[in-house]
């Protein structure tokens, strides 16, 4: 086991009716005037937003609301939120929604704490580091991105179509309200996309180089992946299965609060995420579905770099019995691809609805490699040419 730092400061309020504690939690964090941030309407339709407002009023917390966050949250709305928050002198940002709303809230919170002439995109474009962030909290409505307990946020520039992540512990939520019942209104496709993203957060950390396949981090990840296979099938069969919804919601947090990488000596691979972010920025679409469309091609492209690890995934997670590592590795990739299909996920870019020309592929690889200046992935670092080849194989 290698040395590590583990920092998970977010207070998680998990369970039925946990929403009723929102106002008090904001007060405890020093908030008195809140920017209440939400998405395209699901929280309004379900009555959740009204419930949150009642709760804020009861705790003596005032608010100004800003809705309209879209999946792949846009920089333009972030800028609007910063201007509104300044004008209204808010001291806390509350996200009511999924990863997109929470990420947009994080970006607004950076902007509100920064000097007035600082462009918040500078952080995402790697031109500057944030030194402060307004306190923020989340009422989570979808089990997926894990942003409620992660350090990262991902924003898309409306002008350039660049989708860029920025990570800092400053933006860790003060609290996360997690009531699994809130996720019962999700359409099956969004549920499946969320479950895929959760599993990918586990797998991106599992496929790290030089590991020992030791039992702590790898064993936890394998157990969680098996549990995800089980509960995802349950929730796809019965969307109102609260027990499965709860298990999945908590696993969504565990998958992305950095616990599973402790002692691995690396944050993981993350190539599929980088390849998806490039697709998401250019063509929009749901993050989890994009990951599903890329993973099979990525896995086949890189598995010869570490057949033992892919074979361990195959045997310990997917139940493959093949004894020879390379054959087991391929059987595991096939089995996971079949699972993705079973839950209605696209497993190629064509199935995702994209028909990419060679020119499109080269442009994606150019963008994902930051114009040829970086590689992505660790189990096998992918340069621009490798990225193009993975996109090609995923067609
Ligand atoms: O906007 P509304 O109307 O709320 O609809 C949303 C949206 O259309 C809907 N939804 C959410 N909760 C619902 C619901 N519909 C019915 N009932 C509910 N209870 O679901 C759709 C997707 O919402 P979104 O917030 O986009 O989902 P998700 O949590 O998957 O977030 C995706 C974003 O997070 C980023 C992704 O790249 C993507 O931009 N990520 C953020 C990470 C982080 N900050 O740590 C890590 C991830 O890897 C990921 O990159
Ligand atoms: Zn993700």
Coordinates of C-alpha atoms and ligand atoms in Angstrom, one line a residue:
X1 CA 0.0 0.0 0.0
X2 CA 1.3 3.5 -0.9
X3 CA 1.0 6.7 1.1
X4 CA -2.1 8.8 0.5
X5 CA -4.2 11.7 1.8
X6 CA -7.9 11.1 2.1
X7 CA -10.2 14.2 2.5
X8 CA -14.0 13.8 2.6
X9 CA -15.4 16.7 4.5
X10 CA -19.0 16.6 3.2
X11 CA -21.7 15.9 5.8
X12 CA -24.0 13.3 4.2
X13 CA -27.6 13.3 5.4
X14 CA -29.0 10.1 3.9
X15 CA -32.5 9.0 4.0
X16 CA -36.2 9.7 4.0
X17 CA -37.2 13.3 4.7
X18 CA -33.6 14.4 5.0
X19 CA -34.6 17.4 2.8
X20 CA -36.3 19.0 5.8
X21 CA -32.9 19.7 7.3
X22 CA -31.6 21.8 4.5
X23 CA -32.3 25.2 6.1
X24 CA -30.7 24.4 9.4
X25 CA -27.6 22.9 7.6
X26 CA -27.2 26.1 5.7
X27 CA -27.5 28.2 8.9
X28 CA -25.0 26.0 10.6
X29 CA -22.6 26.7 7.7
X30 CA -23.1 30.4 8.2
X31 CA -25.4 30.9 5.2
X32 CA -28.1 33.6 5.5
X33 CA -28.8 34.5 1.9
X34 CA -28.8 31.7 -0.7
X35 CA -28.4 31.4 -4.4
X36 CA -30.9 28.5 -5.1
X37 CA -29.7 26.8 -8.2
X38 CA -31.7 24.1 -10.1
X39 CA -32.1 22.5 -13.5
X40 CA -34.6 22.2 -16.3
X41 CA -37.8 21.6 -14.4
X42 CA -37.8 18.1 -12.7
X43 CA -37.4 19.6 -9.3
X44 CA -40.2 22.1 -9.9
X45 CA -42.5 19.4 -11.3
X46 CA -41.9 17.0 -8.4
X47 CA -42.6 19.8 -5.8
X48 CA -39.1 19.4 -4.4
X49 CA -38.2 23.0 -5.0
X50 CA -41.2 24.3 -3.1
X51 CA -40.4 21.9 -0.3
X52 CA -36.8 23.3 -0.1
X53 CA -38.1 26.9 -0.2
X54 CA -40.4 26.2 2.7
X55 CA -37.6 24.7 4.6
X56 CA -35.3 27.7 4.0
X57 CA -38.1 30.1 5.1
X58 CA -38.6 28.1 8.3
X59 CA -34.9 28.4 9.1
X60 CA -34.9 32.1 8.5
X61 CA -32.7 31.9 5.4
X62 CA -33.6 34.1 2.4
X63 CA -32.9 33.1 -1.2
X64 CA -32.8 34.2 -4.9
X65 CA -33.5 31.4 -7.4
X66 CA -31.7 30.6 -10.7
X67 CA -33.0 27.6 -12.7
X68 CA -32.3 26.4 -16.2
X69 CA -29.1 24.3 -15.8
X70 CA -28.8 21.9 -18.7
X71 CA -26.9 18.6 -18.7
X72 CA -23.3 19.5 -19.7
X73 CA -23.8 22.8 -17.8
X74 CA -22.9 25.9 -19.7
X75 CA -20.5 28.7 -18.8
X76 CA -23.1 31.4 -19.8
X77 CA -25.4 30.4 -17.0
X78 CA -22.5 30.2 -14.6
X79 CA -21.7 33.8 -15.5
X80 CA -25.3 34.8 -15.0
X81 CA -25.3 33.1 -11.6
X82 CA -22.2 35.0 -10.6
X83 CA -23.7 38.3 -11.6
X84 CA -26.9 37.5 -9.8
X85 CA -25.2 36.3 -6.7
X86 CA -23.1 39.5 -6.5
X87 CA -26.1 41.7 -7.0
X88 CA -28.0 39.9 -4.4
X89 CA -25.1 39.5 -2.0
X90 CA -25.6 35.8 -1.4
X91 CA -23.3 34.0 1.0
X92 CA -24.1 30.4 0.2
X93 CA -25.0 28.4 -3.0
X94 CA -27.5 25.6 -2.8
X95 CA -27.7 23.1 -5.7
X96 CA -31.0 21.2 -6.1
X97 CA -30.5 18.6 -8.8
X98 CA -27.9 16.3 -10.3
X99 CA -24.2 16.6 -11.3
X100 CA -24.9 19.3 -13.8
X101 CA -26.6 21.6 -11.2
X102 CA -24.0 20.8 -8.6
X103 CA -21.1 21.5 -11.0
X104 CA -22.7 24.8 -12.1
X105 CA -23.2 25.7 -8.5
X106 CA -19.5 25.0 -7.8
X107 CA -18.4 27.2 -10.7
X108 CA -20.7 30.0 -9.5
X109 CA -19.3 29.6 -5.9
X110 CA -15.7 30.0 -7.3
X111 CA -16.7 33.0 -9.2
X112 CA -18.4 34.7 -6.3
X113 CA -15.4 34.3 -4.1
X114 CA -12.9 35.5 -6.7
X115 CA -11.8 39.0 -7.5
X116 CA -14.4 40.8 -9.6
X117 CA -12.2 40.9 -12.7
X118 CA -11.4 37.2 -12.7
X119 CA -13.1 35.2 -15.5
X120 CA -14.2 31.9 -13.9
X121 CA -13.3 30.0 -17.1
X122 CA -9.7 30.7 -16.3
X123 CA -9.9 27.9 -13.7
X124 CA -11.3 25.4 -16.2
X125 CA -8.9 26.5 -18.9
X126 CA -6.0 25.9 -16.5
X127 CA -4.9 29.5 -16.6
X128 CA -5.4 30.1 -12.9
X129 CA -6.0 28.3 -9.6
X130 CA -9.0 29.2 -7.4
X131 CA -7.9 30.5 -3.9
X132 CA -11.5 30.7 -2.4
X133 CA -15.0 29.4 -2.9
X134 CA -18.3 30.4 -1.4
X135 CA -19.7 27.6 0.8
X136 CA -22.1 25.3 -1.0
X137 CA -24.5 22.4 -0.4
X138 CA -26.5 20.0 -2.5
X139 CA -29.9 18.3 -2.5
X140 CA -29.2 15.4 -4.8
X141 CA -31.9 14.2 -7.2
X142 CA -30.0 11.6 -9.3
X143 CA -27.4 9.0 -8.4
X144 CA -24.7 9.4 -11.0
X145 CA -21.9 12.0 -11.1
X146 CA -21.0 11.9 -7.4
X147 CA -20.3 15.6 -7.5
X148 CA -22.0 16.0 -4.1
X149 CA -18.8 14.6 -2.4
X150 CA -16.2 15.1 -5.1
X151 CA -13.7 17.9 -5.5
X152 CA -14.4 18.4 -9.2
X153 CA -16.8 20.2 -11.5
X154 CA -17.2 20.1 -15.2
X155 CA -18.3 23.0 -17.3
X156 CA -18.9 23.5 -21.0
X157 CA -18.0 26.7 -22.8
X158 CA -20.9 27.8 -25.0
X159 CA -18.5 29.6 -27.4
X160 CA -15.9 26.9 -28.1
X161 CA -17.7 23.6 -27.1
X162 CA -14.8 22.8 -24.8
X163 CA -16.0 20.7 -21.8
X164 CA -13.4 21.1 -19.0
X165 CA -13.1 19.8 -15.5
X166 CA -11.5 21.6 -12.5
X167 CA -10.8 20.1 -9.2
X168 CA -10.2 21.7 -5.8
X169 CA -11.0 20.8 -2.3
X170 CA -12.3 24.3 -1.9
X171 CA -15.5 23.3 -3.7
X172 CA -16.4 20.2 -1.7
X173 CA -20.0 20.6 -0.6
X174 CA -20.6 21.4 3.1
X175 CA -23.4 18.9 3.1
X176 CA -25.3 16.6 0.7
X177 CA -28.9 15.7 1.3
X178 CA -29.5 12.3 -0.2
X179 CA -33.1 10.9 -0.1
X180 CA -33.3 7.9 -2.5
X181 CA -37.0 8.5 -3.0
X182 CA -36.1 11.7 -4.9
X183 CA -34.6 9.5 -7.6
X184 CA -37.8 7.5 -8.3
X185 CA -39.0 10.0 -10.8
X186 CA -36.0 9.5 -13.1
X187 CA -36.8 8.1 -16.6
X188 CA -35.3 4.6 -17.1
X189 CA -32.7 5.9 -19.6
X190 CA -31.4 8.5 -17.0
X191 CA -31.3 5.9 -14.3
X192 CA -29.2 3.6 -16.5
X193 CA -26.9 6.5 -17.5
X194 CA -26.4 7.3 -13.9
X195 CA -25.6 3.7 -12.9
X196 CA -23.2 3.4 -15.8
X197 CA -21.4 6.6 -14.7
X198 CA -21.2 5.3 -11.1
X199 CA -19.6 2.0 -12.3
X200 CA -17.2 3.9 -14.6
X201 CA -16.0 6.0 -11.6
X202 CA -15.2 2.7 -9.9
X203 CA -13.6 1.2 -12.9
X204 CA -11.5 4.3 -13.9
X205 CA -9.9 3.9 -10.4
X206 CA -9.6 0.1 -10.7
X207 CA -7.8 0.2 -14.0
X208 CA -4.6 1.8 -12.6
X209 CA -1.1 0.8 -13.5
X210 CA 1.3 -1.1 -11.3
X211 CA -1.3 -2.3 -8.8
X212 CA -1.0 -5.4 -6.7
X213 CA -4.6 -6.4 -6.9
X214 CA -4.5 -6.1 -3.2
X215 CA -7.7 -6.8 -1.3
X216 CA -8.4 -3.4 0.3
X217 CA -9.1 -0.8 -2.5
X218 CA -9.4 -3.4 -5.3
X219 CA -11.5 -5.7 -3.1
X220 CA -13.9 -2.8 -2.1
X221 CA -14.2 -1.8 -5.8
X222 CA -14.9 -5.3 -6.9
X223 CA -17.6 -5.8 -4.2
X224 CA -19.2 -2.4 -5.1
X225 CA -19.2 -3.3 -8.8
X226 CA -20.9 -6.6 -8.1
X227 CA -23.4 -4.8 -6.0
X228 CA -24.0 -2.3 -8.8
X229 CA -24.6 -5.1 -11.3
X230 CA -27.2 -6.5 -8.9
X231 CA -29.0 -3.3 -7.9
X232 CA -28.9 -1.8 -11.4
X233 CA -30.8 -4.8 -12.7
X234 CA -33.3 -4.5 -9.8
X235 CA -34.0 -0.8 -10.3
X236 CA -34.3 -1.3 -14.1
X237 CA -36.9 -4.0 -13.4
X238 CA -38.7 -1.9 -10.8
X239 CA -38.0 1.8 -10.8
X240 CA -39.9 2.2 -7.5
X241 CA -37.6 -0.2 -5.6
X242 CA -36.5 2.1 -2.8
X243 CA -34.0 -0.3 -1.4
X244 CA -32.1 -0.6 -4.7
X245 CA -32.4 3.2 -5.2
X246 CA -30.8 3.7 -1.8
X247 CA -28.0 1.3 -2.4
X248 CA -27.2 2.8 -5.8
X249 CA -27.3 6.4 -4.4
X250 CA -24.8 5.6 -1.7
X251 CA -22.6 3.7 -4.1
X252 CA -22.7 6.8 -6.3
X253 CA -21.0 8.7 -3.6
X254 CA -18.6 6.0 -2.6
X255 CA -17.6 5.7 -6.2
X256 CA -16.4 9.2 -6.5
X257 CA -15.3 10.6 -3.1
X258 CA -11.8 9.2 -3.7
X259 CA -12.1 6.4 -1.1
X260 CA -11.5 3.7 -3.8
X261 CA -8.2 5.1 -4.9
X262 CA -6.5 5.2 -1.5
X263 CA -3.3 3.3 -1.4
X264 CA -3.2 2.7 -5.2
X265 CA -0.5 5.3 -5.9
X266 CA -2.5 6.7 -8.7
X267 CA -5.9 8.4 -9.2
X268 CA -6.7 5.8 -11.8
X269 CA -7.0 5.9 -15.6
X270 CA -9.7 8.4 -16.5
X271 CA -9.1 8.0 -20.3
X272 CA -12.8 7.1 -21.0
X273 CA -13.9 10.2 -19.1
X274 CA -11.6 12.5 -21.0
X275 CA -12.7 10.9 -24.3
X276 CA -16.4 11.4 -23.3
X277 CA -15.9 15.0 -22.2
X278 CA -14.7 15.8 -25.7
X279 CA -17.7 14.2 -27.2
X280 CA -20.1 15.8 -24.6
X281 CA -18.7 19.3 -25.3
X282 CA -19.0 18.9 -29.1
X283 CA -22.2 16.8 -29.5
X284 CA -23.9 17.2 -26.1
X285 CA -25.6 14.0 -25.0
X286 CA -25.7 12.3 -21.6
X287 CA -22.4 11.6 -19.9
X288 CA -23.1 8.0 -18.8
X289 CA -24.3 7.0 -22.3
X290 CA -21.2 8.5 -23.8
X291 CA -19.0 6.5 -21.4
X292 CA -20.9 3.3 -22.3
X293 CA -20.3 4.0 -26.0
X294 CA -16.5 4.4 -25.5
X295 CA -15.6 1.9 -22.8
X296 CA -15.8 -1.4 -24.9
X297 CA -13.5 0.1 -27.6
X298 CA -11.1 1.6 -25.0
X299 CA -11.0 -1.7 -23.1
X300 CA -10.1 -3.8 -26.2
X301 CA -7.5 -1.2 -27.2
X302 CA -5.6 -1.1 -23.9
X303 CA -6.2 -4.5 -22.3
X304 CA -3.0 -6.1 -23.6
X305 CA -1.1 -3.5 -21.5
X306 CA -2.3 -5.2 -18.3
X307 CA -4.1 -8.5 -19.0
X308 CA -3.8 -9.6 -15.3
X309 CA -5.9 -6.7 -14.1
X310 CA -8.5 -7.1 -16.9
X311 CA -8.6 -10.8 -16.1
X312 CA -9.2 -10.0 -12.4
X313 CA -12.1 -7.7 -13.3
X314 CA -13.5 -10.5 -15.5
X315 CA -13.2 -13.2 -12.9
X316 CA -14.0 -11.3 -9.7
X317 CA -16.7 -8.9 -11.0
X318 CA -18.1 -10.5 -14.1
X319 CA -17.9 -14.2 -13.0
X320 CA -15.7 -15.3 -16.0
X321 CA -14.1 -18.7 -15.4
X322 CA -11.5 -18.8 -18.1
X323 CA -8.1 -19.6 -16.7
X324 CA -5.8 -17.9 -19.2
X325 CA -5.5 -14.2 -18.6
X326 CA -5.7 -12.7 -22.1
X327 CA -8.8 -14.8 -22.9
X328 CA -10.4 -14.0 -19.6
X329 CA -9.7 -10.3 -20.1
X330 CA -11.6 -10.4 -23.5
X331 CA -14.4 -12.4 -22.0
X332 CA -14.8 -9.9 -19.2
X333 CA -15.0 -7.0 -21.7
X334 CA -17.7 -8.9 -23.6
X335 CA -19.6 -9.6 -20.4
X336 CA -19.6 -6.0 -19.3
X337 CA -20.5 -4.8 -22.8
X338 CA -23.5 -7.2 -22.7
X339 CA -24.6 -5.8 -19.4
X340 CA -24.5 -2.3 -20.7
X341 CA -26.7 -3.4 -23.7
X342 CA -29.0 -5.2 -21.2
X343 CA -29.7 -1.9 -19.4
X344 CA -30.3 0.0 -22.6
X345 CA -27.0 1.7 -23.0
X346 CA -25.4 2.4 -26.4
X347 CA -22.1 0.4 -26.7
X348 CA -20.9 2.2 -29.9
X349 CA -20.9 5.8 -31.0
X350 CA -23.3 4.8 -33.8
X351 CA -25.7 3.5 -31.2
X352 CA -25.2 6.8 -29.3
X353 CA -26.6 8.4 -32.5
X354 CA -23.3 9.8 -33.8
X355 CA -22.2 9.1 -37.3
X356 CA -18.6 10.3 -37.3
X357 CA -16.5 11.0 -40.4
X358 CA -12.7 10.5 -40.3
X359 CA -12.4 14.3 -40.1
X360 CA -14.7 14.4 -37.0
X361 CA -12.6 11.8 -35.4
X362 CA -9.4 13.6 -36.0
X363 CA -11.0 16.8 -34.6
X364 CA -12.1 14.9 -31.5
X365 CA -8.6 13.5 -30.9
X366 CA -7.1 17.0 -31.5
X367 CA -9.4 18.5 -28.9
X368 CA -9.0 15.7 -26.4
X369 CA -5.2 15.9 -26.6
X370 CA -5.4 19.6 -26.1
X371 CA -3.9 20.1 -29.6
X372 CA -1.4 17.3 -29.2
X373 CA 0.0 18.6 -25.9
X374 CA -1.2 15.9 -23.5
X375 CA -1.9 12.2 -23.2
X376 CA -4.8 10.7 -21.3
X377 CA -5.0 7.5 -19.3
X378 CA -2.4 5.7 -17.2
X379 CA -2.9 1.9 -17.7
X380 CA -1.8 2.8 -21.2
X381 CA -1.2 6.5 -21.9
X382 CA -3.0 7.5 -25.0
X383 CA -1.6 10.2 -27.3
X384 CA -3.5 11.9 -30.1
X385 CA -3.1 9.1 -32.5
X386 CA -4.3 6.5 -29.9
X387 CA -7.3 8.7 -29.1
X388 CA -8.3 8.8 -32.7
X389 CA -7.9 5.0 -32.9
X390 CA -10.2 4.5 -29.9
X391 CA -12.8 6.8 -31.4
X392 CA -12.5 4.9 -34.7
X393 CA -12.9 1.5 -32.9
X394 CA -15.9 2.8 -31.0
X395 CA -17.7 3.8 -34.3
Ligands
LIG1 O1 -32.8 19.4 -15.5 P1 -33.8 18.5 -14.9 O2 -35.2 18.9 -15.3 O3 -33.7 18.4 -13.4 O4 -33.5 17.1 -15.5 C1 -32.4 16.3 -15.3 C2 -31.5 16.1 -16.5 O5 -32.2 16.2 -17.7 C3 -32.8 14.9 -15.0 N1 -33.1 14.7 -13.6 C4 -32.3 14.8 -12.5 N2 -32.9 14.4 -11.4 C5 -34.2 14.0 -11.8 C6 -34.3 14.1 -13.2 N3 -35.4 13.8 -13.8 C7 -36.4 13.3 -13.1 N4 -36.4 13.1 -11.8 C8 -35.2 13.4 -11.1 N5 -35.2 13.2 -9.8 O6 -31.7 14.1 -15.3 C9 -31.0 14.7 -16.4 C10 -29.5 14.6 -16.1 O7 -29.2 15.4 -15.0 P2 -27.6 15.7 -14.8 O8 -27.5 16.6 -13.6 O9 -27.0 16.2 -16.0 O10 -27.1 14.3 -14.4 P3 -25.7 13.8 -13.8 O11 -25.7 13.7 -12.3 O12 -25.4 12.5 -14.6 O13 -24.6 14.9 -14.2 C11 -23.9 14.9 -15.4 C12 -22.9 16.0 -15.4 O14 -21.9 15.8 -14.4 C13 -20.6 15.7 -15.0 C14 -20.9 15.2 -16.3 O15 -19.8 15.4 -17.2 C15 -22.1 15.9 -16.7 O16 -21.8 17.2 -17.2 N6 -19.7 15.0 -14.1 C16 -19.4 15.6 -12.9 C17 -18.5 15.0 -12.1 C18 -18.0 15.6 -10.8 N7 -18.4 16.9 -10.6 O17 -17.4 15.1 -10.0 C19 -17.9 13.7 -12.3 C20 -18.5 12.9 -13.5 O18 -17.6 12.0 -14.0 C21 -19.1 13.8 -14.5 O19 -18.1 14.1 -15.5
LIG2 ZN1 -18.5 10.3 -14.7

